[in-house]
Short mmCIF file of C-alpha atoms and ligand atoms in Angstrom, two decimals:
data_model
loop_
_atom_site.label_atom_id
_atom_site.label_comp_id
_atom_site.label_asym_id
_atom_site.label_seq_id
_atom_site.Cartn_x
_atom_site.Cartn_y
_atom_site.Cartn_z
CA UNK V 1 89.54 28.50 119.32
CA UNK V 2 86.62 29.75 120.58
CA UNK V 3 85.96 33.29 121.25
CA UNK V 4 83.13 35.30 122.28
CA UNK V 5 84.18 38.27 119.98
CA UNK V 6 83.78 35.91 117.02
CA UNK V 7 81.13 33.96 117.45
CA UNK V 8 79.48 35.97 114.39
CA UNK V 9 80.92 36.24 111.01
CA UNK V 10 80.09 39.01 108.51
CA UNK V 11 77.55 38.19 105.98
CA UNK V 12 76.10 39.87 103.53
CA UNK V 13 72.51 41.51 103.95
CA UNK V 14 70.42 38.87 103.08
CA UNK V 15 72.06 35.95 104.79
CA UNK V 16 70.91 34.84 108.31
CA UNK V 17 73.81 33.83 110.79
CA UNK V 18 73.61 30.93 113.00
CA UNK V 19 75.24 30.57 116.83
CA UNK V 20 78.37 28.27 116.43
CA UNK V 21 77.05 25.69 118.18
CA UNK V 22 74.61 23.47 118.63
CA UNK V 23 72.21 22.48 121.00
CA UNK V 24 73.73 19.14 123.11
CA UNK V 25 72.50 17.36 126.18
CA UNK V 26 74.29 17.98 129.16
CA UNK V 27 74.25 16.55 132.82
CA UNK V 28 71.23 17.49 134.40
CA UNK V 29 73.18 17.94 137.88
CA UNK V 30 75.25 21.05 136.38
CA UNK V 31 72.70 23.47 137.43
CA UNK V 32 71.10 23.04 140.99
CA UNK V 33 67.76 24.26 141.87
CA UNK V 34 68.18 24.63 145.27
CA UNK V 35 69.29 28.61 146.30
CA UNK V 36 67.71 31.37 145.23
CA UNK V 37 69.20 35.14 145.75
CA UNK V 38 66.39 37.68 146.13
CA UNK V 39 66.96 40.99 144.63
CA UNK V 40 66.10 44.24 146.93
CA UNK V 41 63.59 46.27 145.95
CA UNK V 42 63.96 48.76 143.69
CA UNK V 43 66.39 51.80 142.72
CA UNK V 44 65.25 53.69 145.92
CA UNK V 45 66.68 51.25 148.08
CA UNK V 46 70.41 50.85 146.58
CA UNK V 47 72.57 51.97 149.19
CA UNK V 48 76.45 51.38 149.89
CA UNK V 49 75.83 47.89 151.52
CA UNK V 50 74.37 46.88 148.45
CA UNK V 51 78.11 47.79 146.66
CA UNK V 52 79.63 46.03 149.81
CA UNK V 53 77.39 43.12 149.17
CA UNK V 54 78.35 43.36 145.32
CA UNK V 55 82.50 43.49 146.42
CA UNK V 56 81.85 40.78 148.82
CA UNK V 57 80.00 37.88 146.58
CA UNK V 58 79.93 39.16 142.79
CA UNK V 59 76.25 39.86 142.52
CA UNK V 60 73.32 42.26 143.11
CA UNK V 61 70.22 41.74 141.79
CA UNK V 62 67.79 44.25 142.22
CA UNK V 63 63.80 44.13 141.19
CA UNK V 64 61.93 46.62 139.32
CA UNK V 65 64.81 48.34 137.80
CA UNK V 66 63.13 49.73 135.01
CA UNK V 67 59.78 50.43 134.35
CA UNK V 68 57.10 48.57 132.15
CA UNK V 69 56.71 50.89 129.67
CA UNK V 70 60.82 51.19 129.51
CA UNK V 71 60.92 47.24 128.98
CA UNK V 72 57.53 47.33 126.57
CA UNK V 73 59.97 50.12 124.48
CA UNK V 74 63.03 48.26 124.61
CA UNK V 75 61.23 44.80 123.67
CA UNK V 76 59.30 46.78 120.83
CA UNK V 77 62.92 47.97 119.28
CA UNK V 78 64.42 44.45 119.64
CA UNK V 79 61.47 42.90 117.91
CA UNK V 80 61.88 45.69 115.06
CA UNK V 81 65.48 44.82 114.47
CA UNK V 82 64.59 41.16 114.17
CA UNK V 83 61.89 41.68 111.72
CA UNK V 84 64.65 43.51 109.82
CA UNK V 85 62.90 46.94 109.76
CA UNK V 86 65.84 48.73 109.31
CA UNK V 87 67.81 48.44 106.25
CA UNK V 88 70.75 50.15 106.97
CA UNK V 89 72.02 46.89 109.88
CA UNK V 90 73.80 44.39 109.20
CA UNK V 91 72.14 40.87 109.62
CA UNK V 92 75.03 39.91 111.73
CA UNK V 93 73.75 42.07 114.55
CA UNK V 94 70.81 39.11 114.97
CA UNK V 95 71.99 35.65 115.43
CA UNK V 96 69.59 32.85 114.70
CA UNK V 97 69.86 29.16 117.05
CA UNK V 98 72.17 26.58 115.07
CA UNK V 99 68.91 24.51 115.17
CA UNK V 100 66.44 26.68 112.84
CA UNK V 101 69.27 26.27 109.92
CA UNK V 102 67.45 24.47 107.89
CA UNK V 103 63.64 25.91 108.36
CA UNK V 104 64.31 29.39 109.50
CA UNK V 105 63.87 30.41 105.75
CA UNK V 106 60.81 28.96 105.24
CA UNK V 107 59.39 30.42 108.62
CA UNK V 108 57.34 33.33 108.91
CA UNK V 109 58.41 37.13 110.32
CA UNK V 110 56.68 36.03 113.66
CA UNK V 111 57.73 32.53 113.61
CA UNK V 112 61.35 33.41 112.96
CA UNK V 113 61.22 35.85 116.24
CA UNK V 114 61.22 32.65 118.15
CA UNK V 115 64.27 31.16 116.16
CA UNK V 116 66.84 34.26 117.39
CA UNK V 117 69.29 33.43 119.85
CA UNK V 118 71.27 36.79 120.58
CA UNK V 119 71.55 39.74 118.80
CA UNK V 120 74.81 42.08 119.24
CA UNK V 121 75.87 45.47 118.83
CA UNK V 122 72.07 47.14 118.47
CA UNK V 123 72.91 50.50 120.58
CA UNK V 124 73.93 52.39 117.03
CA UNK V 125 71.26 51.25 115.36
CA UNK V 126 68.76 51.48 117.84
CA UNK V 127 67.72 54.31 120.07
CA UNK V 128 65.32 52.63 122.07
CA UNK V 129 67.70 50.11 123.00
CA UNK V 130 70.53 53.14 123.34
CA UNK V 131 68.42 54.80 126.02
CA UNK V 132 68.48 51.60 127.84
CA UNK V 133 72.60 51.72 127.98
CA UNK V 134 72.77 55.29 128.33
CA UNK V 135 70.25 55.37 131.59
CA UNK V 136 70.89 57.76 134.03
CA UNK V 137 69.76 54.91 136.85
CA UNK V 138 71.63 52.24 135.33
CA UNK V 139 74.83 54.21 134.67
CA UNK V 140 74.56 55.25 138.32
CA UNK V 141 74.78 51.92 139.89
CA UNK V 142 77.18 50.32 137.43
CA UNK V 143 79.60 53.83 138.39
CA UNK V 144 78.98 52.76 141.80
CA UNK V 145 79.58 48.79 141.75
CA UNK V 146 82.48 49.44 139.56
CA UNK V 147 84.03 52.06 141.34
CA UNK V 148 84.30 54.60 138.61
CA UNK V 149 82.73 58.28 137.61
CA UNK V 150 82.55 57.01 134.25
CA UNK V 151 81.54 53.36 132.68
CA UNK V 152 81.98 52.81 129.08
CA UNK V 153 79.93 50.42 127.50
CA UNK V 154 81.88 47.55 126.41
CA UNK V 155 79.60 44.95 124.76
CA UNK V 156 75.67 45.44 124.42
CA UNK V 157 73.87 41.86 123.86
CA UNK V 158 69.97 40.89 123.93
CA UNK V 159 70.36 36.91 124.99
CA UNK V 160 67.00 35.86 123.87
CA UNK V 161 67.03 31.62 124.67
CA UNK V 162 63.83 30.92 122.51
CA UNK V 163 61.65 28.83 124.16
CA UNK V 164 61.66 24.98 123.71
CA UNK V 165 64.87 25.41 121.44
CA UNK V 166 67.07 27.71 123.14
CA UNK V 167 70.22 26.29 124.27
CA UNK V 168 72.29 25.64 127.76
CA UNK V 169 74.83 28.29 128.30
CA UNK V 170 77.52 26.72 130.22
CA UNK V 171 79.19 27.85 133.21
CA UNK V 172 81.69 30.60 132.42
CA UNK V 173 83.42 33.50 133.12
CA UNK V 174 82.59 36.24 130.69
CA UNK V 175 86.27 37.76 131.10
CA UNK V 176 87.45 34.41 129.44
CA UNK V 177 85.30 36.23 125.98
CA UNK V 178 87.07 39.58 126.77
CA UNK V 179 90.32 41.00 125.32
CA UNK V 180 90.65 43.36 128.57
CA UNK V 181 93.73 43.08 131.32
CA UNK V 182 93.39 41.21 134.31
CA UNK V 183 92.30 43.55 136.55
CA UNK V 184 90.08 45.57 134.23
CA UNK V 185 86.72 45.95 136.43
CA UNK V 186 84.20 44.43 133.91
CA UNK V 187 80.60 44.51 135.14
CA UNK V 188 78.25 42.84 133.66
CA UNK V 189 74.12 43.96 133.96
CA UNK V 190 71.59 40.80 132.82
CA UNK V 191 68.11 42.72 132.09
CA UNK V 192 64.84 40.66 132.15
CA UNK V 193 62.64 41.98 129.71
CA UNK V 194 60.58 38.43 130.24
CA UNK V 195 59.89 36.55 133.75
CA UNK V 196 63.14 34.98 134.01
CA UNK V 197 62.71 31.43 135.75
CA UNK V 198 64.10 28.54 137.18
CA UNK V 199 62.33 26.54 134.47
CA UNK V 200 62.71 28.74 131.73
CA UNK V 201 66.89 29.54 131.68
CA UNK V 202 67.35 32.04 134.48
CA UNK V 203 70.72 33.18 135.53
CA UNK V 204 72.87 31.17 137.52
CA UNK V 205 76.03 32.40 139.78
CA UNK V 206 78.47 31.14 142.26
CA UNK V 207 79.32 33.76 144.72
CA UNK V 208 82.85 34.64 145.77
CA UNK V 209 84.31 32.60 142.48
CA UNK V 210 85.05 36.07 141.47
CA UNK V 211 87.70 36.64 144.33
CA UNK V 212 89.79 33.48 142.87
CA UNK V 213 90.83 34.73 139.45
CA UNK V 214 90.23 33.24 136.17
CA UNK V 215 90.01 29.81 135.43
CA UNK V 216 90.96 27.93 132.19
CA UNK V 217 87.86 27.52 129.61
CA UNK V 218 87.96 24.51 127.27
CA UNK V 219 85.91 24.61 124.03
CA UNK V 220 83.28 22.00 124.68
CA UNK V 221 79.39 22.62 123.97
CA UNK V 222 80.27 26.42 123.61
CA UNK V 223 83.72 28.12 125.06
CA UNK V 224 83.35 27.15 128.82
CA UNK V 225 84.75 26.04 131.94
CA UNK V 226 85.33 22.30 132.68
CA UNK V 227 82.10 20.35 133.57
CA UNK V 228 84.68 18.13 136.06
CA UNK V 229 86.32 21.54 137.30
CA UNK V 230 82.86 22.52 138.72
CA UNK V 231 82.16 23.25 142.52
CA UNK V 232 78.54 22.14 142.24
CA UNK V 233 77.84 23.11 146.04
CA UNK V 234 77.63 27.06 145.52
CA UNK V 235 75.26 27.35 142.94
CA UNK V 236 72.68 30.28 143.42
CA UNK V 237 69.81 31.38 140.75
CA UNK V 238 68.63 34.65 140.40
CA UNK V 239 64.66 34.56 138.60
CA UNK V 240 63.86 37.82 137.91
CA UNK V 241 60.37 39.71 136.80
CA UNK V 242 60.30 41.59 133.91
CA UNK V 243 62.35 44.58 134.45
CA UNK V 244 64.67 43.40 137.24
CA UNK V 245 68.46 43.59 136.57
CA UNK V 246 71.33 41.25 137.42
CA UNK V 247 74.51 42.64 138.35
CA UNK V 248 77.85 40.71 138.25
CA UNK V 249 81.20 40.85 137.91
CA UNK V 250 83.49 39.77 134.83
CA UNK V 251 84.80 36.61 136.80
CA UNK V 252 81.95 35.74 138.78
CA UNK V 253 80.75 32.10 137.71
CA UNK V 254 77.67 32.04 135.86
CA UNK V 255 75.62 30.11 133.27
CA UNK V 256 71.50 29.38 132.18
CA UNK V 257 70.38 25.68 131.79
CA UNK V 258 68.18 25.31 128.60
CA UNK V 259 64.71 26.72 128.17
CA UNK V 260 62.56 23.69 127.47
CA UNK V 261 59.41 25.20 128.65
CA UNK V 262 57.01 27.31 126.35
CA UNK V 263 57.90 30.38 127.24
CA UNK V 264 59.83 32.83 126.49
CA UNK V 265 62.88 34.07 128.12
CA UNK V 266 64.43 37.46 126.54
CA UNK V 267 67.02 39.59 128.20
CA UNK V 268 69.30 42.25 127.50
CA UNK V 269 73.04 42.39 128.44
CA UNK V 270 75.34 44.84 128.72
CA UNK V 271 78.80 45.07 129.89
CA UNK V 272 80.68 48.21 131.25
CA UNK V 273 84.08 48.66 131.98
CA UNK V 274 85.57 51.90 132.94
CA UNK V 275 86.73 54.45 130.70
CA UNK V 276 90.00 54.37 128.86
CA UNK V 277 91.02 50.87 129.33
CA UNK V 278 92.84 49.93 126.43
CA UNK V 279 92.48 46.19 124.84
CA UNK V 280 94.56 43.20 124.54
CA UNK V 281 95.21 40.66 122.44
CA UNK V 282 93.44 37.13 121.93
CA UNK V 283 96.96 35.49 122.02
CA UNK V 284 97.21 37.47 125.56
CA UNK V 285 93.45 36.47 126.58
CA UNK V 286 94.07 32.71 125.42
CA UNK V 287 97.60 32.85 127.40
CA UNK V 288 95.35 33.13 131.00
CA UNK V 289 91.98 31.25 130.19
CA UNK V 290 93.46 28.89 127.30
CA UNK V 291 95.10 25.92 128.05
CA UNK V 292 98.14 26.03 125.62
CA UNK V 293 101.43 25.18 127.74
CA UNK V 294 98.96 24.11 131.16
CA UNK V 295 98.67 21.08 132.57
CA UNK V 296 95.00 20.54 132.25
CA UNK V 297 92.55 18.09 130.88
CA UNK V 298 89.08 18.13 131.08
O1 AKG J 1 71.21 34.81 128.98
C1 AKG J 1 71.85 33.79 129.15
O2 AKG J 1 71.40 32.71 128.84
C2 AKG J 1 73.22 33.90 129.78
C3 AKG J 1 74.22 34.12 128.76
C4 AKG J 1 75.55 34.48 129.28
O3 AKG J 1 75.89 34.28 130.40
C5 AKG J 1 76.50 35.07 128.35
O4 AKG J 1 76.23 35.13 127.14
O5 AKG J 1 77.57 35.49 128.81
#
Protein backbone atom coordinates (compact mmCIF):
# COMPACT_ATOMS: atom_id res chain seq x y z
CA UNK A 1 0.00 0.00 0.00
CA UNK A 2 0.74 3.27 -0.66
CA UNK A 3 2.29 5.60 1.71
CA UNK A 4 3.55 9.00 1.63
CA UNK A 5 6.48 8.14 4.05
CA UNK A 6 7.71 5.66 1.44
CA UNK A 7 7.34 6.91 -1.61
CA UNK A 8 11.35 7.05 -1.76
CA UNK A 9 13.58 4.15 -1.32
CA UNK A 10 17.25 4.38 -0.28
CA UNK A 11 19.72 4.26 -3.00
CA UNK A 12 23.01 4.48 -3.15
CA UNK A 13 24.84 7.88 -4.12
CA UNK A 14 24.91 7.68 -7.59
CA UNK A 15 21.48 6.36 -8.39
CA UNK A 16 18.60 8.79 -9.24
CA UNK A 17 15.10 7.87 -7.67
CA UNK A 18 11.96 8.12 -9.52
CA UNK A 19 8.21 9.15 -8.00
CA UNK A 20 6.20 5.82 -7.81
CA UNK A 21 3.98 6.68 -10.23
CA UNK A 22 3.39 7.69 -13.35
CA UNK A 23 1.92 10.33 -15.13
CA UNK A 24 -2.00 9.17 -16.25
CA UNK A 25 -4.85 11.11 -17.74
CA UNK A 26 -7.49 11.92 -15.55
CA UNK A 27 -11.06 13.54 -15.91
CA UNK A 28 -10.70 16.94 -16.80
CA UNK A 29 -13.88 17.89 -14.53
CA UNK A 30 -11.86 16.87 -11.20
CA UNK A 31 -10.50 20.25 -10.80
CA UNK A 32 -12.90 23.31 -11.42
CA UNK A 33 -11.73 26.62 -12.44
CA UNK A 34 -14.34 28.52 -11.22
CA UNK A 35 -13.48 30.04 -7.33
CA UNK A 36 -10.66 31.63 -6.48
CA UNK A 37 -9.66 32.51 -2.61
CA UNK A 38 -7.62 35.71 -2.42
CA UNK A 39 -4.96 35.80 0.13
CA UNK A 40 -4.75 39.13 2.47
CA UNK A 41 -2.04 41.10 2.20
CA UNK A 42 0.87 40.54 3.85
CA UNK A 43 2.31 39.57 7.47
CA UNK A 44 1.22 43.05 8.80
CA UNK A 45 -2.25 42.35 8.32
CA UNK A 46 -2.64 38.73 10.07
CA UNK A 47 -4.88 39.29 12.80
CA UNK A 48 -7.14 36.80 14.95
CA UNK A 49 -9.98 36.75 12.27
CA UNK A 50 -7.58 35.49 9.98
CA UNK A 51 -7.09 32.24 12.67
CA UNK A 52 -10.99 32.36 12.95
CA UNK A 53 -11.18 32.28 9.22
CA UNK A 54 -8.42 29.42 9.24
CA UNK A 55 -10.72 27.30 12.18
CA UNK A 56 -13.75 28.05 10.22
CA UNK A 57 -12.82 26.76 6.43
CA UNK A 58 -9.20 25.08 6.59
CA UNK A 59 -7.29 27.72 4.73
CA UNK A 60 -5.44 31.08 4.79
CA UNK A 61 -3.56 32.19 2.17
CA UNK A 62 -1.71 35.16 2.61
CA UNK A 63 0.48 37.22 -0.22
CA UNK A 64 3.89 38.42 0.09
CA UNK A 65 4.91 36.26 2.89
CA UNK A 66 8.41 36.31 2.31
CA UNK A 67 10.50 38.50 0.59
CA UNK A 68 12.22 38.24 -2.94
CA UNK A 69 15.48 37.99 -1.95
CA UNK A 70 14.26 35.21 0.85
CA UNK A 71 12.61 33.17 -2.15
CA UNK A 72 15.76 34.08 -4.71
CA UNK A 73 17.92 32.33 -1.50
CA UNK A 74 15.75 29.54 -0.93
CA UNK A 75 15.35 28.76 -4.84
CA UNK A 76 19.27 29.21 -5.15
CA UNK A 77 19.77 26.31 -2.28
CA UNK A 78 17.14 24.02 -3.89
CA UNK A 79 18.75 24.36 -7.27
CA UNK A 80 22.25 23.53 -5.49
CA UNK A 81 20.95 20.35 -3.98
CA UNK A 82 19.62 19.26 -7.34
CA UNK A 83 22.76 19.85 -9.15
CA UNK A 84 24.18 17.59 -6.42
CA UNK A 85 26.63 20.18 -4.97
CA UNK A 86 26.83 18.66 -1.87
CA UNK A 87 28.34 15.36 -1.45
CA UNK A 88 27.59 14.49 1.84
CA UNK A 89 23.19 14.01 0.78
CA UNK A 90 21.78 11.34 -0.09
CA UNK A 91 20.25 11.25 -3.69
CA UNK A 92 17.06 10.14 -2.16
CA UNK A 93 16.46 13.60 -0.79
CA UNK A 94 15.67 14.63 -4.78
CA UNK A 95 13.10 12.66 -6.53
CA UNK A 96 13.10 12.69 -10.29
CA UNK A 97 9.28 12.37 -12.41
CA UNK A 98 8.64 8.52 -13.28
CA UNK A 99 8.68 9.95 -16.87
CA UNK A 100 12.51 11.14 -17.27
CA UNK A 101 13.53 7.29 -16.38
CA UNK A 102 14.84 6.57 -19.28
CA UNK A 103 16.61 10.06 -20.51
CA UNK A 104 17.28 11.74 -17.26
CA UNK A 105 20.87 10.22 -17.52
CA UNK A 106 21.63 11.40 -20.65
CA UNK A 107 20.28 15.00 -19.77
CA UNK A 108 22.30 17.79 -18.84
CA UNK A 109 22.78 19.49 -15.04
CA UNK A 110 20.25 22.21 -16.29
CA UNK A 111 18.10 20.01 -18.25
CA UNK A 112 17.74 17.51 -15.43
CA UNK A 113 16.50 20.58 -13.03
CA UNK A 114 13.37 20.39 -15.05
CA UNK A 115 13.03 16.50 -14.63
CA UNK A 116 12.74 16.77 -10.44
CA UNK A 117 9.52 16.22 -9.01
CA UNK A 118 9.96 16.71 -5.10
CA UNK A 119 12.76 16.68 -3.08
CA UNK A 120 12.44 15.70 0.83
CA UNK A 121 14.12 16.14 3.95
CA UNK A 122 16.64 19.22 2.72
CA UNK A 123 16.43 21.31 6.19
CA UNK A 124 19.79 19.27 7.54
CA UNK A 125 21.47 19.63 4.67
CA UNK A 126 20.58 22.92 3.75
CA UNK A 127 20.68 26.14 5.65
CA UNK A 128 19.14 28.28 3.28
CA UNK A 129 16.25 26.16 3.09
CA UNK A 130 16.52 25.69 7.21
CA UNK A 131 16.06 29.44 7.65
CA UNK A 132 12.98 29.15 5.66
CA UNK A 133 11.43 26.47 8.38
CA UNK A 134 12.94 28.05 11.24
CA UNK A 135 11.37 31.76 10.36
CA UNK A 136 10.48 33.78 13.04
CA UNK A 137 7.23 35.05 10.75
CA UNK A 138 6.35 31.75 9.64
CA UNK A 139 6.72 29.99 13.00
CA UNK A 140 4.52 32.80 14.34
CA UNK A 141 1.51 32.19 12.30
CA UNK A 142 1.71 28.41 12.12
CA UNK A 143 1.90 28.80 16.48
CA UNK A 144 -1.08 30.81 15.97
CA UNK A 145 -3.30 28.71 13.36
CA UNK A 146 -2.32 25.69 15.25
CA UNK A 147 -2.92 26.80 18.54
CA UNK A 148 0.41 26.04 20.07
CA UNK A 149 3.65 28.05 21.63
CA UNK A 150 5.67 25.63 19.89
CA UNK A 151 5.37 23.86 16.22
CA UNK A 152 7.72 21.17 15.36
CA UNK A 153 8.46 20.63 11.96
CA UNK A 154 7.11 17.44 10.83
CA UNK A 155 7.88 16.93 7.11
CA UNK A 156 9.83 19.61 4.92
CA UNK A 157 9.08 19.01 0.99
CA UNK A 158 9.94 21.31 -2.19
CA UNK A 159 6.93 20.02 -4.71
CA UNK A 160 8.48 21.20 -7.84
CA UNK A 161 5.67 19.89 -10.84
CA UNK A 162 8.15 20.50 -13.82
CA UNK A 163 6.59 22.10 -16.43
CA UNK A 164 4.94 20.21 -19.39
CA UNK A 165 5.76 16.84 -17.50
CA UNK A 166 4.82 17.32 -14.04
CA UNK A 167 2.07 15.25 -12.89
CA UNK A 168 -1.73 15.65 -11.36
CA UNK A 169 -1.70 15.35 -7.67
CA UNK A 170 -4.99 14.00 -6.76
CA UNK A 171 -7.33 15.12 -4.25
CA UNK A 172 -6.21 14.09 -0.77
CA UNK A 173 -5.89 14.54 2.62
CA UNK A 174 -2.29 14.80 3.67
CA UNK A 175 -3.17 13.16 7.21
CA UNK A 176 -4.04 9.96 5.13
CA UNK A 177 0.37 10.12 4.43
CA UNK A 178 0.84 10.78 8.22
CA UNK A 179 1.51 8.29 11.05
CA UNK A 180 0.09 10.99 13.67
CA UNK A 181 -3.32 10.42 15.96
CA UNK A 182 -6.47 11.66 14.95
CA UNK A 183 -6.61 14.72 16.45
CA UNK A 184 -2.95 15.69 16.10
CA UNK A 185 -3.24 19.47 14.70
CA UNK A 186 -1.16 19.05 11.46
CA UNK A 187 -0.75 22.27 9.49
CA UNK A 188 0.39 22.29 6.45
CA UNK A 189 2.24 25.77 4.74
CA UNK A 190 2.41 25.49 0.55
CA UNK A 191 5.25 28.24 -0.37
CA UNK A 192 5.32 29.65 -3.97
CA UNK A 193 8.70 30.24 -4.85
CA UNK A 194 7.20 30.48 -8.71
CA UNK A 195 3.77 32.27 -9.85
CA UNK A 196 1.57 29.54 -8.91
CA UNK A 197 -1.45 29.40 -11.50
CA UNK A 198 -4.56 28.10 -12.49
CA UNK A 199 -2.84 26.84 -15.65
CA UNK A 200 0.28 25.87 -14.31
CA UNK A 201 -0.79 23.32 -11.07
CA UNK A 202 -1.84 25.72 -8.36
CA UNK A 203 -3.30 24.53 -5.16
CA UNK A 204 -6.66 23.41 -4.90
CA UNK A 205 -8.93 23.12 -1.53
CA UNK A 206 -12.39 22.41 -0.43
CA UNK A 207 -13.26 24.39 2.55
CA UNK A 208 -14.90 22.98 5.65
CA UNK A 209 -13.94 19.16 4.39
CA UNK A 210 -11.63 19.49 7.26
CA UNK A 211 -14.53 19.64 9.93
CA UNK A 212 -15.78 16.02 8.60
CA UNK A 213 -12.87 13.78 9.50
CA UNK A 214 -10.87 11.60 7.35
CA UNK A 215 -11.99 9.87 4.50
CA UNK A 216 -10.79 6.50 3.05
CA UNK A 217 -7.87 6.90 0.26
CA UNK A 218 -7.64 4.18 -2.40
CA UNK A 219 -4.33 3.68 -4.26
CA UNK A 220 -5.22 4.77 -7.75
CA UNK A 221 -2.93 7.27 -9.89
CA UNK A 222 -1.02 8.04 -6.56
CA UNK A 223 -2.52 7.26 -2.82
CA UNK A 224 -5.80 9.36 -3.03
CA UNK A 225 -9.30 9.80 -2.34
CA UNK A 226 -12.02 8.29 -4.63
CA UNK A 227 -12.54 10.21 -7.95
CA UNK A 228 -16.55 9.02 -7.49
CA UNK A 229 -16.36 10.06 -3.65
CA UNK A 230 -15.70 13.68 -4.82
CA UNK A 231 -18.01 16.75 -3.96
CA UNK A 232 -17.04 18.59 -7.14
CA UNK A 233 -19.24 21.75 -6.09
CA UNK A 234 -16.71 23.23 -3.36
CA UNK A 235 -13.70 23.42 -5.17
CA UNK A 236 -11.63 26.70 -4.51
CA UNK A 237 -7.94 27.52 -6.04
CA UNK A 238 -5.56 29.48 -4.42
CA UNK A 239 -2.76 31.08 -7.35
CA UNK A 240 -0.25 32.58 -5.55
CA UNK A 241 2.86 35.09 -6.57
CA UNK A 242 6.10 34.19 -5.79
CA UNK A 243 6.46 34.36 -2.14
CA UNK A 244 2.85 33.96 -1.00
CA UNK A 245 2.09 31.05 1.40
CA UNK A 246 -0.82 28.61 1.64
CA UNK A 247 -1.98 27.58 4.88
CA UNK A 248 -4.12 24.42 5.52
CA UNK A 249 -5.01 21.99 7.68
CA UNK A 250 -4.01 18.13 7.70
CA UNK A 251 -7.64 17.09 6.57
CA UNK A 252 -8.59 19.87 4.51
CA UNK A 253 -9.20 18.53 0.81
CA UNK A 254 -6.68 19.50 -1.55
CA UNK A 255 -4.91 18.54 -4.81
CA UNK A 256 -2.94 20.40 -8.18
CA UNK A 257 -4.14 19.39 -11.74
CA UNK A 258 -1.05 18.82 -14.04
CA UNK A 259 1.27 21.53 -15.27
CA UNK A 260 1.04 21.31 -19.04
CA UNK A 261 2.05 24.80 -19.66
CA UNK A 262 5.79 25.94 -20.06
CA UNK A 263 6.36 27.15 -17.03
CA UNK A 264 7.50 26.41 -14.12
CA UNK A 265 5.76 25.82 -10.93
CA UNK A 266 8.18 25.23 -7.74
CA UNK A 267 7.04 25.34 -4.18
CA UNK A 268 8.13 24.48 -0.88
CA UNK A 269 6.11 22.54 1.78
CA UNK A 270 6.32 22.16 5.12
CA UNK A 271 4.26 20.60 7.71
CA UNK A 272 4.14 21.43 11.53
CA UNK A 273 2.57 19.73 14.16
CA UNK A 274 2.95 20.65 17.72
CA UNK A 275 5.58 19.58 19.91
CA UNK A 276 5.77 16.21 21.55
CA UNK A 277 3.24 14.33 19.68
CA UNK A 278 4.34 10.96 19.55
CA UNK A 279 3.77 8.69 16.20
CA UNK A 280 1.71 5.84 15.22
CA UNK A 281 1.79 3.08 13.31
CA UNK A 282 1.01 2.51 9.44
CA UNK A 283 -1.19 -0.53 10.46
CA UNK A 284 -3.01 2.25 12.81
CA UNK A 285 -2.94 5.00 9.88
CA UNK A 286 -4.21 2.32 7.24
CA UNK A 287 -6.95 1.15 9.97
CA UNK A 288 -8.78 4.96 9.48
CA UNK A 289 -7.90 5.99 5.78
CA UNK A 290 -7.42 2.27 4.37
CA UNK A 291 -10.12 0.35 3.33
CA UNK A 292 -9.29 -3.13 4.86
CA UNK A 293 -12.57 -4.47 6.72
CA UNK A 294 -14.87 -1.18 5.04
CA UNK A 295 -17.42 -1.40 2.87
CA UNK A 296 -16.12 0.68 0.09
CA UNK A 297 -15.43 0.52 -3.57
CA UNK A 298 -14.29 3.03 -5.70
O1 LIG B 1 2.44 20.95 -4.94
C1 LIG B 1 1.55 20.19 -5.27
O2 LIG B 1 1.40 19.86 -6.42
C2 LIG B 1 0.62 19.67 -4.20
C3 LIG B 1 1.16 18.47 -3.60
C4 LIG B 1 0.46 18.02 -2.38
O3 LIG B 1 -0.64 18.38 -2.10
C5 LIG B 1 1.14 17.06 -1.53
O4 LIG B 1 2.21 16.55 -1.90
O5 LIG B 1 0.61 16.78 -0.44
Amino acid sequence: MATKQATTTVAPADEPVFDRYIWHEYPEYLFSFDNIASGIEGYASFTEDHVRYYRETGFLAINDFFTAPEIASALAGLMDLIDGKNPDVPSAVVQYEASTRDCLSASSLEARRDMVRKLQNYVDHEPRLRVIADHPRLREVVGRLLGTTEPELFQDQALLKPRGIGREKPWHQDHAFFNLPLGTPIIGCWIALDEARPENGCMHVKPGTHKEGPVVHFERRDWQICDEHLDLTRDVMVPLKPGGILFFNGLTHHGTPANRTAERRRALQLHYIPAGISRTSTEARMSIFGTEGKDVTC
